[in-house]
Structures are given as C-alpha cells and as structure tokens.
Coordinates of C-alpha atoms and ligand atoms in Angstrom, one line a residue:
M271 CA -44.6 4.2 -86.1
L272 CA -45.3 5.9 -89.3
F273 CA -48.1 7.9 -87.8
L274 CA -45.9 9.0 -84.8
L275 CA -43.2 10.1 -87.2
L276 CA -45.7 12.1 -89.3
A277 CA -47.1 13.8 -86.1
A278 CA -43.6 14.7 -85.0
M279 CA -42.8 16.2 -88.4
Q280 CA -46.0 18.2 -88.4
A281 CA -45.2 19.6 -85.0
D282 CA -42.0 21.0 -86.5
T283 CA -43.7 22.6 -89.5
V284 CA -45.0 26.0 -90.2
R285 CA -48.4 25.5 -91.8
Y286 CA -50.1 28.0 -94.2
D287 CA -53.7 28.0 -95.4
I288 CA -55.1 30.5 -97.9
R289 CA -58.7 30.9 -99.0
F290 CA -60.4 33.3 -101.4
P291 CA -64.0 33.9 -100.2
N292 CA -63.9 37.5 -101.4
A293 CA -61.8 37.2 -104.5
V294 CA -64.1 39.5 -106.5
H295 CA -62.9 42.3 -104.2
H296 CA -59.2 41.1 -104.3
E297 CA -59.1 39.7 -100.8
A298 CA -57.6 36.5 -99.4
Q299 CA -57.9 35.0 -95.9
V300 CA -54.6 33.7 -94.7
T301 CA -53.8 31.6 -91.6
V302 CA -50.3 30.7 -90.5
T303 CA -49.9 28.2 -87.7
F304 CA -46.5 28.3 -86.0
P305 CA -45.2 25.4 -83.9
A306 CA -44.4 25.7 -80.2
R307 CA -41.3 27.6 -79.2
S308 CA -39.7 29.1 -76.1
G309 CA -40.3 32.7 -75.2
D310 CA -43.4 34.7 -74.4
T311 CA -43.9 36.6 -77.6
L312 CA -43.7 35.5 -81.3
A313 CA -42.7 38.2 -83.8
V314 CA -44.5 37.8 -87.2
W315 CA -43.5 40.0 -90.1
M316 CA -44.6 40.8 -93.6
S317 CA -41.6 40.9 -95.9
R318 CA -40.3 44.4 -96.9
S319 CA -38.6 43.1 -100.1
S320 CA -38.9 40.3 -102.6
P321 CA -36.3 37.9 -104.2
G322 CA -35.4 39.2 -107.7
R323 CA -36.3 42.7 -106.5
Y324 CA -33.8 45.2 -105.0
A325 CA -36.0 47.9 -103.5
L326 CA -38.4 48.0 -100.5
H327 CA -42.0 47.2 -101.4
E328 CA -43.6 47.2 -97.9
F329 CA -46.0 44.3 -98.4
A330 CA -47.5 45.0 -94.9
K331 CA -49.5 47.8 -96.4
N332 CA -52.1 45.3 -97.8
V333 CA -52.5 43.3 -94.6
Y334 CA -55.4 44.0 -92.1
S335 CA -57.8 42.3 -89.7
V336 CA -54.9 40.7 -87.9
S337 CA -55.6 38.3 -85.1
A338 CA -54.1 35.3 -83.4
E339 CA -55.2 32.4 -81.2
D340 CA -53.8 29.4 -79.5
L341 CA -54.5 25.7 -80.3
S342 CA -57.7 25.7 -78.2
G343 CA -59.0 28.7 -80.1
E344 CA -58.4 31.1 -77.3
A345 CA -57.7 34.6 -78.7
L346 CA -54.1 35.9 -78.0
T347 CA -53.1 39.5 -77.6
V348 CA -51.4 41.0 -80.7
V349 CA -49.5 44.2 -80.5
Q350 CA -48.0 46.1 -83.5
P351 CA -44.8 47.8 -82.6
D352 CA -44.1 49.2 -86.1
P353 CA -45.8 49.1 -89.6
Y354 CA -44.0 45.9 -90.6
H355 CA -44.5 43.4 -87.8
W356 CA -46.7 42.1 -85.0
L357 CA -45.9 40.5 -81.6
V358 CA -48.2 37.7 -80.5
V359 CA -48.3 37.3 -76.7
S360 CA -48.4 33.6 -75.9
E361 CA -46.9 31.1 -73.5
G362 CA -44.8 29.4 -76.1
G363 CA -47.4 26.9 -77.5
P364 CA -48.4 26.8 -81.1
V365 CA -49.9 30.0 -82.5
S366 CA -52.4 30.5 -85.4
F367 CA -52.0 33.9 -87.0
H368 CA -54.8 35.2 -89.2
Y369 CA -55.2 38.2 -91.5
T370 CA -56.9 39.5 -94.6
L371 CA -54.7 40.3 -97.6
F372 CA -55.6 42.7 -100.4
G373 CA -53.9 42.2 -103.8
D374 CA -54.8 43.6 -107.2
R375 CA -51.5 43.5 -109.1
A376 CA -50.7 40.4 -111.1
D377 CA -47.0 40.5 -111.9
G378 CA -43.7 39.1 -110.6
T379 CA -43.7 41.1 -107.4
Y380 CA -47.1 41.6 -105.9
A381 CA -50.3 39.6 -105.4
G382 CA -53.3 39.6 -107.9
I383 CA -56.5 38.1 -106.6
D384 CA -59.8 38.2 -108.6
L385 CA -62.3 35.7 -110.0
S386 CA -59.9 34.7 -112.8
H387 CA -57.0 33.7 -110.6
A388 CA -54.9 34.1 -107.5
H389 CA -51.5 35.1 -108.7
L390 CA -49.3 35.1 -105.6
N391 CA -45.8 36.3 -105.1
M392 CA -45.0 34.8 -101.7
P393 CA -43.4 37.8 -99.9
A394 CA -46.4 39.9 -100.9
T395 CA -48.8 37.3 -99.6
F396 CA -47.5 35.4 -96.6
A397 CA -46.5 36.6 -93.2
F398 CA -43.6 34.7 -91.5
A399 CA -41.7 34.4 -88.2
P400 CA -37.9 34.9 -88.4
A401 CA -37.7 32.5 -85.5
F402 CA -38.9 29.7 -87.8
A403 CA -36.8 30.7 -90.9
G404 CA -35.2 27.2 -90.9
T405 CA -38.4 25.3 -90.3
P406 CA -40.0 23.2 -93.0
I407 CA -43.2 24.7 -94.5
A408 CA -46.5 23.1 -95.6
I409 CA -49.2 25.0 -97.4
R410 CA -52.7 24.3 -98.5
F411 CA -54.5 26.3 -101.2
D412 CA -58.3 26.3 -100.9
I413 CA -59.7 26.0 -104.4
P414 CA -62.9 28.1 -104.7
R415 CA -65.9 26.0 -105.5
G416 CA -66.7 25.9 -109.2
S417 CA -63.5 27.8 -110.1
Q418 CA -61.6 25.0 -112.0
W419 CA -58.4 26.5 -110.5
R420 CA -55.3 24.3 -110.4
V421 CA -52.0 25.2 -108.8
A422 CA -48.7 25.9 -110.6
S423 CA -45.6 26.5 -108.5
Q424 CA -42.0 25.4 -107.8
L425 CA -43.2 24.4 -104.3
L426 CA -42.7 20.7 -103.7
P427 CA -45.8 18.6 -104.6
T428 CA -47.5 16.1 -102.3
G429 CA -50.0 13.4 -103.1
D430 CA -52.7 16.1 -102.7
S431 CA -52.9 18.6 -105.6
T432 CA -53.8 21.5 -103.2
R433 CA -51.0 20.8 -100.7
F434 CA -47.3 21.6 -101.2
T435 CA -44.2 21.9 -99.1
A436 CA -40.9 23.9 -98.9
P437 CA -37.8 22.9 -97.0
D438 CA -37.5 26.4 -95.4
L439 CA -38.6 30.0 -95.6
Q440 CA -36.0 31.0 -98.2
Y441 CA -37.3 28.5 -100.7
F442 CA -41.0 29.1 -99.8
M443 CA -40.6 32.9 -100.4
D444 CA -38.8 32.1 -103.7
S445 CA -41.8 30.1 -104.9
P446 CA -44.5 32.2 -106.6
T447 CA -47.8 30.4 -107.2
E448 CA -50.5 30.7 -109.8
L449 CA -54.0 29.4 -109.1
S450 CA -56.2 29.5 -112.2
N451 CA -57.6 27.5 -115.0
F452 CA -54.4 27.8 -116.9
T453 CA -53.3 26.0 -120.1
L454 CA -50.6 23.5 -119.2
R455 CA -47.8 22.3 -121.5
T456 CA -45.0 20.0 -120.4
W457 CA -41.9 18.6 -122.1
T458 CA -38.7 17.0 -121.0
V459 CA -35.0 17.3 -121.7
P460 CA -32.3 14.7 -120.9
K461 CA -30.5 15.0 -117.6
P462 CA -26.7 14.6 -117.7
G463 CA -26.0 11.1 -116.3
G464 CA -29.5 9.8 -117.0
G465 CA -33.2 10.6 -116.5
T466 CA -34.9 13.8 -117.6
Y467 CA -35.8 17.2 -116.4
T468 CA -39.4 18.4 -116.9
Y469 CA -40.4 21.8 -118.1
R470 CA -43.9 23.1 -117.5
L471 CA -45.6 26.1 -119.0
A472 CA -48.7 27.2 -116.9
L473 CA -50.2 29.8 -119.3
H474 CA -53.1 31.9 -118.0
H475 CA -54.2 33.9 -121.1
L476 CA -57.2 34.7 -123.3
G477 CA -55.5 33.3 -126.5
T478 CA -55.8 30.1 -128.4
D479 CA -54.2 26.6 -127.9
A480 CA -52.5 27.1 -131.2
E481 CA -50.8 30.2 -129.9
A482 CA -49.7 28.3 -126.8
D483 CA -48.3 25.5 -128.9
A484 CA -46.4 27.9 -131.2
Y485 CA -45.0 29.6 -128.2
V486 CA -43.8 26.3 -126.7
E487 CA -42.0 25.4 -129.9
R488 CA -40.1 28.7 -129.8
M489 CA -39.4 28.3 -126.1
K490 CA -37.9 24.8 -126.7
K491 CA -35.5 26.3 -129.2
V492 CA -34.4 29.1 -126.8
V493 CA -34.1 26.6 -123.9
A494 CA -31.9 24.4 -126.1
E495 CA -29.6 27.3 -127.0
Q496 CA -29.1 28.2 -123.3
I497 CA -28.4 24.5 -122.4
G498 CA -26.0 24.6 -125.3
L499 CA -24.1 27.4 -123.7
F500 CA -23.7 25.9 -120.3
G501 CA -23.5 22.3 -121.5
E502 CA -26.4 21.2 -119.2
P503 CA -29.6 22.5 -117.6
A504 CA -29.3 23.9 -114.1
P505 CA -30.0 21.0 -111.7
Y506 CA -33.6 21.8 -110.8
D507 CA -34.1 20.9 -107.2
A508 CA -37.1 18.7 -107.7
G509 CA -36.4 17.9 -111.3
T510 CA -38.9 20.4 -112.7
Y511 CA -38.7 24.0 -114.0
T512 CA -42.0 25.9 -114.2
F513 CA -42.8 28.9 -116.4
I514 CA -45.8 30.8 -114.9
A515 CA -47.1 33.1 -117.7
D516 CA -50.0 35.5 -117.2
Y517 CA -50.7 37.3 -120.4
L518 CA -53.9 39.2 -119.5
P519 CA -55.2 42.7 -120.0
W520 CA -55.4 43.0 -116.2
A521 CA -51.9 41.8 -115.6
S522 CA -48.9 44.1 -115.4
G523 CA -45.7 43.7 -117.3
D524 CA -42.9 41.9 -115.4
G525 CA -40.5 39.0 -115.4
M526 CA -39.1 37.5 -112.2
E527 CA -36.5 34.8 -111.8
H528 CA -36.6 32.1 -109.2
R529 CA -34.5 28.9 -108.6
N530 CA -36.9 26.5 -110.4
S531 CA -39.5 28.8 -112.0
T532 CA -40.2 32.2 -113.4
V533 CA -43.1 34.5 -113.5
I534 CA -43.6 36.3 -116.8
S535 CA -46.6 38.7 -116.9
S536 CA -47.8 41.1 -119.5
S537 CA -51.0 43.0 -120.4
S538 CA -50.2 42.1 -124.0
S539 CA -50.9 38.7 -125.6
L540 CA -49.1 36.0 -127.6
A541 CA -51.1 37.2 -130.7
R542 CA -49.9 40.8 -130.3
N543 CA -46.4 40.5 -129.0
P544 CA -45.0 37.0 -129.3
M545 CA -41.3 38.0 -129.7
G546 CA -41.4 40.5 -126.9
L547 CA -42.8 37.8 -124.5
L548 CA -40.3 35.3 -125.8
S549 CA -37.5 37.8 -125.0
T550 CA -38.6 38.1 -121.4
M551 CA -38.9 34.3 -121.2
S552 CA -35.3 34.0 -122.5
H553 CA -34.1 36.5 -120.0
E554 CA -35.7 35.0 -117.0
F555 CA -34.7 31.4 -117.9
F556 CA -31.1 32.4 -118.3
H557 CA -31.3 33.6 -114.6
S558 CA -31.8 29.9 -113.6
W559 CA -28.1 29.8 -114.1
N560 CA -26.9 33.4 -113.9
M561 CA -28.5 34.9 -110.8
E562 CA -30.2 32.0 -109.1
R563 CA -27.2 29.7 -108.9
I564 CA -24.3 31.8 -110.1
R565 CA -25.3 34.3 -107.4
S566 CA -24.0 37.5 -105.9
A567 CA -22.9 37.1 -102.3
Q568 CA -24.8 40.3 -101.4
I569 CA -28.2 38.8 -102.1
E570 CA -27.5 35.3 -100.7
P571 CA -29.2 34.6 -98.4
F572 CA -31.9 37.1 -99.2
D573 CA -32.9 39.5 -96.5
F574 CA -36.7 40.0 -96.3
L575 CA -36.5 42.8 -93.8
Q576 CA -34.3 45.2 -95.8
A577 CA -33.6 46.2 -99.4
D578 CA -31.1 43.8 -101.1
P579 CA -28.6 45.8 -103.1
S580 CA -25.7 44.2 -105.0
D581 CA -22.8 45.9 -106.8
A582 CA -22.8 43.0 -109.4
L583 CA -26.2 43.7 -111.1
W584 CA -24.3 44.8 -114.2
F585 CA -23.2 41.1 -114.3
G586 CA -26.4 39.4 -113.0
E587 CA -28.9 41.5 -114.9
G588 CA -26.7 43.1 -117.6
F589 CA -24.9 40.0 -118.9
T590 CA -28.3 38.3 -118.9
N591 CA -29.7 41.2 -120.9
Y592 CA -26.8 40.7 -123.4
F593 CA -27.5 37.0 -123.8
D594 CA -31.4 37.0 -123.8
Q595 CA -31.6 38.3 -127.4
L596 CA -28.5 36.5 -128.5
F597 CA -30.2 33.2 -127.7
I598 CA -33.2 34.2 -129.8
R599 CA -30.9 35.0 -132.7
R600 CA -28.9 31.8 -132.3
A601 CA -32.2 29.8 -132.2
G602 CA -32.9 31.2 -135.7
L603 CA -36.0 33.1 -134.4
S604 CA -34.8 36.6 -135.3
A605 CA -32.7 38.1 -138.2
D606 CA -29.2 39.5 -137.8
S607 CA -30.8 42.9 -138.5
T608 CA -33.3 42.6 -135.6
Y609 CA -30.5 41.5 -133.3
L610 CA -28.2 44.3 -134.4
D611 CA -31.0 46.9 -134.0
R612 CA -31.3 46.2 -130.4
L613 CA -27.5 45.9 -129.9
G614 CA -27.0 49.2 -131.6
G615 CA -29.6 50.8 -129.3
Q616 CA -27.8 49.5 -126.2
V617 CA -24.4 50.6 -127.5
N618 CA -25.8 54.0 -128.3
A619 CA -27.3 54.4 -124.8
V620 CA -24.0 53.4 -123.1
V621 CA -21.8 55.6 -125.3
H622 CA -23.9 58.7 -124.8
A623 CA -25.1 58.3 -121.2
P624 CA -24.1 61.4 -119.2
A625 CA -24.4 59.1 -116.1
R626 CA -20.9 57.7 -116.9
R627 CA -19.5 61.0 -115.6
Y628 CA -20.8 60.3 -112.2
R629 CA -20.7 56.5 -111.5
S630 CA -19.2 53.2 -112.5
A631 CA -21.2 50.1 -113.4
L632 CA -20.7 49.0 -109.8
G633 CA -22.2 52.3 -108.6
A634 CA -25.1 52.0 -111.1
S635 CA -25.8 48.5 -109.7
L636 CA -26.0 49.9 -106.2
E637 CA -28.7 52.4 -107.3
A638 CA -31.2 49.5 -107.7
P639 CA -33.1 50.1 -104.4
F640 CA -33.9 53.6 -105.8
V641 CA -34.9 52.6 -109.4
D642 CA -36.2 49.0 -109.3
A643 CA -39.9 49.7 -109.2
A644 CA -39.2 52.1 -106.4
T645 CA -41.5 55.0 -106.5
S646 CA -40.9 58.5 -105.0
I647 CA -42.8 61.6 -105.5
D648 CA -39.8 63.9 -105.6
P649 CA -38.1 64.2 -109.0
T650 CA -34.7 62.8 -109.5
N651 CA -31.8 63.6 -111.9
F652 CA -31.6 59.9 -113.0
G653 CA -31.9 60.9 -116.6
N654 CA -28.4 62.4 -116.2
T655 CA -26.9 60.4 -113.3
F656 CA -28.2 56.9 -113.8
L657 CA -27.5 54.4 -116.6
S658 CA -29.4 51.2 -116.1
Y659 CA -27.3 48.2 -115.0
Y660 CA -29.3 46.2 -117.6
T661 CA -28.1 48.4 -120.4
W662 CA -24.6 49.2 -119.1
G663 CA -24.0 45.5 -118.2
A664 CA -25.1 44.4 -121.7
G665 CA -22.7 47.0 -123.1
I666 CA -19.9 45.6 -121.0
A667 CA -20.8 42.0 -122.1
T668 CA -20.8 43.1 -125.7
G669 CA -17.4 44.7 -125.4
L670 CA -16.0 41.8 -123.5
D671 CA -17.3 39.1 -125.8
L672 CA -16.1 40.8 -129.0
T673 CA -12.7 41.6 -127.4
I674 CA -12.2 38.0 -126.2
R675 CA -13.3 36.6 -129.6
G676 CA -10.8 38.9 -131.3
R677 CA -7.8 38.4 -129.0
Y678 CA -8.1 34.9 -127.7
P679 CA -8.7 32.3 -130.4
G680 CA -11.2 29.6 -129.3
K681 CA -12.4 31.7 -126.3
T682 CA -15.7 33.4 -125.9
L683 CA -18.0 35.0 -123.3
D684 CA -20.0 31.7 -123.6
G685 CA -16.8 29.9 -122.4
F686 CA -16.3 32.3 -119.6
M687 CA -19.9 31.9 -118.4
R688 CA -19.4 28.1 -118.4
V689 CA -16.4 28.5 -116.1
M690 CA -18.4 30.8 -113.8
W691 CA -21.0 28.1 -113.8
Q692 CA -18.6 25.3 -112.9
R693 CA -16.8 27.4 -110.2
F694 CA -19.7 29.2 -108.5
G695 CA -23.0 27.8 -109.7
R696 CA -23.1 24.1 -110.3
N697 CA -24.5 22.8 -107.0
E698 CA -24.3 19.2 -106.1
Q699 CA -26.9 19.4 -103.3
P700 CA -30.4 20.7 -103.8
F701 CA -31.6 24.1 -102.5
V702 CA -28.1 25.5 -102.0
V703 CA -26.0 28.1 -103.8
K704 CA -22.6 26.4 -104.3
Q705 CA -20.4 29.5 -103.7
P706 CA -21.8 33.1 -103.9
Y707 CA -19.4 35.3 -105.8
T708 CA -18.0 38.8 -105.4
V709 CA -17.0 41.2 -108.2
D710 CA -13.4 40.3 -107.4
D711 CA -14.3 36.7 -108.0
I712 CA -15.6 37.5 -111.5
Q713 CA -12.4 39.5 -112.3
R714 CA -10.1 36.7 -111.1
T715 CA -12.1 34.0 -112.9
L716 CA -11.9 36.0 -116.2
G717 CA -8.2 36.3 -115.7
S718 CA -7.8 32.6 -115.2
Y719 CA -10.1 31.6 -118.0
L720 CA -8.1 33.7 -120.5
G721 CA -4.8 32.8 -118.9
D722 CA -4.3 36.6 -118.8
P723 CA -5.0 38.2 -115.4
A724 CA -3.4 41.5 -116.6
F725 CA -6.1 41.8 -119.3
A726 CA -8.9 41.0 -116.8
N727 CA -7.5 43.6 -114.4
D728 CA -7.2 46.2 -117.1
F729 CA -10.7 45.5 -118.5
F730 CA -12.3 45.8 -115.0
R731 CA -10.3 48.9 -114.2
R732 CA -11.5 50.7 -117.3
Y733 CA -15.0 49.4 -118.0
V734 CA -16.4 48.0 -114.7
R735 CA -14.8 49.8 -111.8
G736 CA -14.3 52.8 -114.2
S737 CA -16.7 54.1 -116.7
D738 CA -14.9 54.1 -120.0
V739 CA -16.5 52.4 -123.0
P740 CA -14.7 50.0 -125.4
D741 CA -14.2 51.0 -129.0
Y742 CA -17.4 49.4 -130.2
A743 CA -16.9 50.4 -133.9
V744 CA -13.6 48.5 -134.1
L745 CA -15.0 45.5 -132.1
L746 CA -18.1 45.2 -134.3
A747 CA -16.2 45.5 -137.5
Q748 CA -14.6 42.1 -136.8
A749 CA -18.0 40.6 -137.4
G750 CA -18.7 42.7 -140.5
V751 CA -20.9 45.0 -138.6
L752 CA -20.8 48.8 -139.1
L753 CA -21.5 51.1 -136.2
R754 CA -22.4 54.5 -137.6
K755 CA -24.5 57.6 -137.0
A756 CA -28.1 56.8 -137.9
R757 CA -28.8 60.4 -139.1
P758 CA -25.4 62.0 -139.6
N759 CA -26.7 65.1 -141.3
A760 CA -29.8 65.7 -139.2
A761 CA -30.0 68.8 -137.0
W762 CA -30.9 67.9 -133.4
L763 CA -31.8 69.7 -130.2
G764 CA -32.1 66.6 -128.0
D765 CA -34.4 63.7 -127.5
V766 CA -37.2 65.2 -125.6
R767 CA -40.9 64.5 -124.8
L768 CA -43.1 67.4 -125.7
D769 CA -46.8 68.2 -125.2
A770 CA -47.4 70.7 -128.0
D771 CA -50.5 72.9 -128.6
S772 CA -51.3 76.4 -129.8
S773 CA -49.7 77.9 -126.6
G774 CA -46.3 76.2 -127.4
A775 CA -44.5 73.0 -126.5
L776 CA -44.4 71.9 -122.9
V777 CA -41.2 70.0 -122.1
R778 CA -42.2 66.8 -120.3
S779 CA -38.8 65.1 -119.9
P780 CA -35.8 66.3 -117.9
A781 CA -33.1 68.2 -119.7
I782 CA -30.2 65.9 -120.6
I783 CA -26.6 66.9 -120.4
G784 CA -24.9 67.2 -123.8
T785 CA -28.1 68.3 -125.6
P786 CA -28.4 71.7 -127.2
L787 CA -31.6 72.3 -125.1
Y788 CA -29.7 71.7 -121.9
D789 CA -27.0 74.1 -122.9
A790 CA -29.7 76.7 -123.8
G791 CA -31.1 76.4 -120.2
V792 CA -34.4 74.7 -121.1
E793 CA -35.8 72.4 -118.4
R794 CA -38.7 70.1 -117.7
G795 CA -41.9 72.1 -117.2
D796 CA -40.7 75.0 -119.5
R797 CA -42.9 75.9 -122.5
I798 CA -41.1 76.5 -125.7
I799 CA -42.8 79.4 -127.6
S800 CA -40.6 79.6 -130.7
I801 CA -37.3 78.5 -132.2
G802 CA -35.7 80.7 -134.8
G803 CA -39.0 82.7 -134.9
A804 CA -41.1 79.6 -135.7
P805 CA -43.8 78.6 -133.2
V806 CA -44.1 75.0 -132.0
P807 CA -47.8 74.1 -131.9
S808 CA -47.3 70.4 -132.7
D809 CA -44.8 67.6 -132.8
A810 CA -44.8 68.0 -136.6
A811 CA -43.8 71.6 -136.2
W812 CA -40.9 70.6 -134.0
E813 CA -39.7 68.1 -136.6
A814 CA -40.1 70.7 -139.4
I815 CA -38.0 73.2 -137.4
A816 CA -35.2 70.6 -137.1
A817 CA -35.5 69.7 -140.8
A818 CA -35.2 73.3 -141.8
H819 CA -31.8 73.6 -140.1
K820 CA -28.5 72.0 -140.3
P821 CA -26.0 71.1 -137.6
G822 CA -24.1 74.3 -136.4
D823 CA -27.0 76.7 -137.0
V824 CA -27.5 79.0 -134.0
V825 CA -31.0 80.6 -133.5
P826 CA -32.9 82.3 -130.7
I827 CA -35.2 80.1 -128.6
I828 CA -38.0 81.8 -126.6
F829 CA -39.5 79.8 -123.7
E830 CA -41.4 80.4 -120.5
S831 CA -39.7 79.1 -117.4
R832 CA -41.1 79.4 -113.9
G833 CA -43.1 82.5 -114.6
T834 CA -40.5 84.3 -116.8
T835 CA -40.3 84.5 -120.5
R836 CA -36.7 83.9 -121.5
T837 CA -34.7 84.1 -124.7
A838 CA -31.5 82.2 -125.3
Q839 CA -29.4 81.1 -128.3
V840 CA -29.6 77.4 -129.2
A841 CA -27.1 75.7 -131.4
F842 CA -28.3 72.8 -133.5
A843 CA -26.0 69.7 -133.1
A844 CA -25.7 66.7 -135.4
D845 CA -28.0 63.9 -134.2
P846 CA -25.5 61.6 -132.3
Q847 CA -27.7 58.5 -132.5
L848 CA -25.7 55.4 -133.4
E849 CA -26.9 52.2 -135.2
A850 CA -25.4 48.9 -135.9
V851 CA -25.9 47.4 -139.4
T852 CA -24.3 44.6 -141.4
F853 CA -21.6 45.6 -144.0
E854 CA -23.7 43.9 -146.7
S855 CA -26.8 46.1 -145.9
V856 CA -24.7 49.2 -146.9
G857 CA -23.2 47.6 -150.0
Q858 CA -19.9 46.6 -148.5
Q859 CA -18.8 42.9 -148.8
P860 CA -17.7 41.4 -145.5
T861 CA -14.6 39.2 -145.7
A862 CA -14.7 35.5 -145.2
A863 CA -13.0 36.0 -141.8
E864 CA -15.6 38.6 -140.8
M865 CA -18.4 36.2 -141.8
K866 CA -16.8 33.4 -139.8
F867 CA -16.5 35.6 -136.8
R868 CA -20.2 36.6 -137.1
M869 CA -21.3 33.0 -137.5
S870 CA -19.4 31.9 -134.4
W871 CA -20.9 34.8 -132.5
L872 CA -24.5 34.7 -133.7
G873 CA -24.8 31.1 -134.9
S874 CA -26.5 28.2 -133.1
R875 CA -24.9 26.4 -130.1
A876 CA -27.7 23.9 -129.5
G877 CA -26.5 20.4 -129.4
K878 CA -22.8 21.4 -129.8
Ligands
LIG1184 ZN1 -33.2 40.0 -115.0

C-alpha cells in the first residue's frame, strides 16, 4: 500500500538531478525527468528572469549539449524554435531532458560552479516545462567525491541529505541552493502560539569561526529588532529561515530575497566589511515580510518567461532600504551619527535628483527592467532621468515616518507596516501570498491606519504619484537633527568623474542637469584643458581650482569636444550637498521633546 502510494506520487513528480564532473571548468550536468502527459511535444524552457530581479537575464545563454530520451533510453528528437526553449518530440510518455550548464558567477542571480562550491540560483540553473508548473518537484544533488560539500537551501528536506522537494515550480525556482563545505550556525526564536522557528546561517567564507560567531551575534540583534516591528517572525513555510552567505574573493556582491531564505554574496569578508555585510543581511531579511509576503500583485505569481516590473518598488525596495539601517541603529550596532550620515546622503540624493522632473516614484519603479543588472551597450541619460527606487523610496519612507510621528501621536511607520502585514502578508497557509497588493491598497491602508484618508491621498498625490519632496529640514528638526549644507561656502562645478593627466581632464561621467559644467555645455568624453586659465593635469589641480574660487565667480573654461576646441563661461555655484547632523554635534542643545522624539524613532523595539 505504502509502496504503491509512493510510486503513484513519483509518477506525478518532476525529478531533477545535477552533477558536477567538470566543476573546475564551471560546468554542471543536469537531467530533468518529466512525467507522462498528453500531446506529442513537450516544451522545455530556461527561465528568462529570476524572482527578486526585474530585468531579463536570459539564462538559456549558458545551456548547451541539449538532448532528450524516453524511459527506455531511446533518443528523442529535440528542436529549438527560439533561443529560450526546446520542443521534445515524444508520444506523451515520461521524458528525460539533459544539458550542460556553464556558470561562473556566484551571487543572488546566476550560478557559480567551481571546485569550492556549486552556488545555484535555480532559474539560472534548471530548465522547466510550463505544462508541469503545478507539479511537485524532487531534486537530488550529486556530491562530488572528496568534496565535503553539504547542501543549504529552503527546499524541503527529506531523510536523505542530498534529496529535497518543492511543492511546485514557483517554490522550486525561489529556492537558491549552496553546495559547499560551509560553516553552519543555527539558532531558534519562539513561535507565537508555541514551538520555535529555526534560523540557519550557511556561511561559505575564508574567515575564522570567531568572525562567524561575532556575525551571528549581530544578526540575532537585527533579527530581534525586525521581529519587534512586526510583532512576530514571518511564518516560515517549513519552520526554518536560511541565510546563505558567500563572502569570497571570487563571489560577486549581491543580496537576494526569497520566502524562507536569502542569498548574500560579496567579494569582501567579515574581517574587512562586517557592517556593510550586516546591512545587506538586514535588508534581505526584512524582505521576508515586505516583498515576499507583503507582495506586489504585479510580481505574484512570478513570470519566468518575461521581465517582472512593478510600480511599487519604491515601497518594496525603498521602504526596505529605509528600515535596513534603522534596525542596525535600533539594535545598538551603529551610532546616531553613522545612521544620520546615510540618511542625509539619501535625502540629498532625492532633493537634488534632476530625475524628479521627468518621473514619479511609480515611474522610477517601472524602470527596473532597464536598470536592475540590465546591461546595454548604448549610453543612457539615467544620470538625469532616473532616481533609484531604493533611494527615492527610502526618502518617501523618511518623510512619511517623520510626518506621522509629528502629526499622529502614538502612530509610526512601524505601526503602518504592521497593518500592511496583518492585511496583506500574514498567511495562514504555507506557500501562499495572502493578498497581493496594489499601490491603491497601500494608499487606502495608510488612510485607514491614520484615520485620515485625506492625508494619505494628499501624501500620495504629492510624493508618490507626483515628485515633490517633503520639507526634510522641518521634519528632521523634530528629532533634534539639523539638515544643512555640508560645504556652504565651497565653490562647485558639479560632482564629476575625471581622468586627469598632462593633456587635461577627461570627463568620465555624464553631465548632470543643474551643475555649472552642464550649463557650460561640457559632456562626457570632453577633455577640460583649463578653467580660468589654470590647467587641470590632476584631481588635486581640479580641487585647487575650486578652492581658489568662490560661489558666483565666472571664468572661461576651455575644453575639447568631439574634435573641436571650445571656450565657454562657467559660473561656480555653492556646493549644494546636504548632510544630517545632531543638534548637539553643532553645539545646539536639543529639547527634551526632541530627544524623546529621537529615542522613539531610533531606539530599540526588540521585545516591546
Ligand atoms: Zn531589496
């Protein structure tokens, strides 16, 4: 009886097998066995996109030596109608589909295979048949002899440490897997209503165990702050959340959120950049609520055959970007000044972005397929027309949080996120998103949380659907924080990347609207010969020229542009760069009310 049942289940399972006989040259051998079905061809695809990413990545480009056979081992005809998929001609019986995969990029998006590990993002690694999107999946990882590799993944474990399952294709594709001799740390937190959730850190790095232990202690504090905000961990589908961290010189920097896990990769190390890596960890972990479960309707379910844009990335990514550092501050792991440095940088970027002339935060979100690790060889004008939804969204969150705290006693952006969680995210059943949201839903929920729909509508009209910025100086002053010009008297021509030598200063970055250089007609690729008669043979010379002038000075600038030597007048401006600093750091005593506001904003939530 049991055996019959098992056989019946296997017949209705897509089975994957992956081996690494040529890992040194970054290859894997993959076999996918699809169950019987009706019809005389089976369409098998490589994904074109990846959950957590918004652009096309075209994973078929690293697939070759494709073949297929039936159960008896008889070769089947495979035709390839386009670059992305194959048609296997068969009578409808089970099909085994084979290919070689090349992968040499260990990060959250691609596959990195070498003698140290197989770091697999599933859409980059595994072909699939849309006809079996709802069919359960079983996978076996072949551990190379002598490798000491183990498996870390949010895939569901079985009694065999090399075999895992997934309820369907969506979950399988969302389950990146690391095979290596990683350092493992686990800990638990109480589950509301009894029991515990388990956290695992699978850390593949070249550092020490002491560094791993110190990192885990910090992670626990950040995790506690985030649980403090929502009041509970997200209900991990199998009771476990896995941090897969690859901090290796041959890894690429990335952070990718998934339902019950994250991949955090970096070419740096815990010794060199502990707080930077913690910041990425904080960001991705917050996504287990805000993005994975509180989820935009435009990316749920995820479409593997197209780019997956969403007009709510200013919320999903931007609000996460606002909170990731806030948790580190609340956990007592950074100083007010460190936190305000970054906040000031974000506010500065939002206030001065020329992109706000062209788009709203919704429009910036919809640019993701063009900017999210999307490469093109033709230059763009994004320096002027695109403000990152991470930065812009963090700016909106800053304005909203400080406005709510000032106007609605007892209410905060934390409280609003908790309502979003209850209404849209908190799933009762595993593997499902409770209710994917729209931007209208966010606006309505804000209105009902505050009991003030008019405020929510006005805020969205100005700052989300429009492109105004809140009055950050007034909002920050409530917390005894001064927003001011960092270098108010410094003469400035624009923030520009230069390659300077004896022939002049080659402009490497695009001209930015609102800078004196832009107004003088200088563009990327031009070579600046002299400013006010002074040559520019080095970065130091460039700085000396600025230091020798004051805002308002007008001088001739001579530059070569597309084969012509041109002379224009350039007017030095005052450096507009803003910074956020505490009142006390500039000798101004904050009031008790301002300090109370600041403590409520930046103070710990853990256990409250
Ligand atoms: Zn993110």
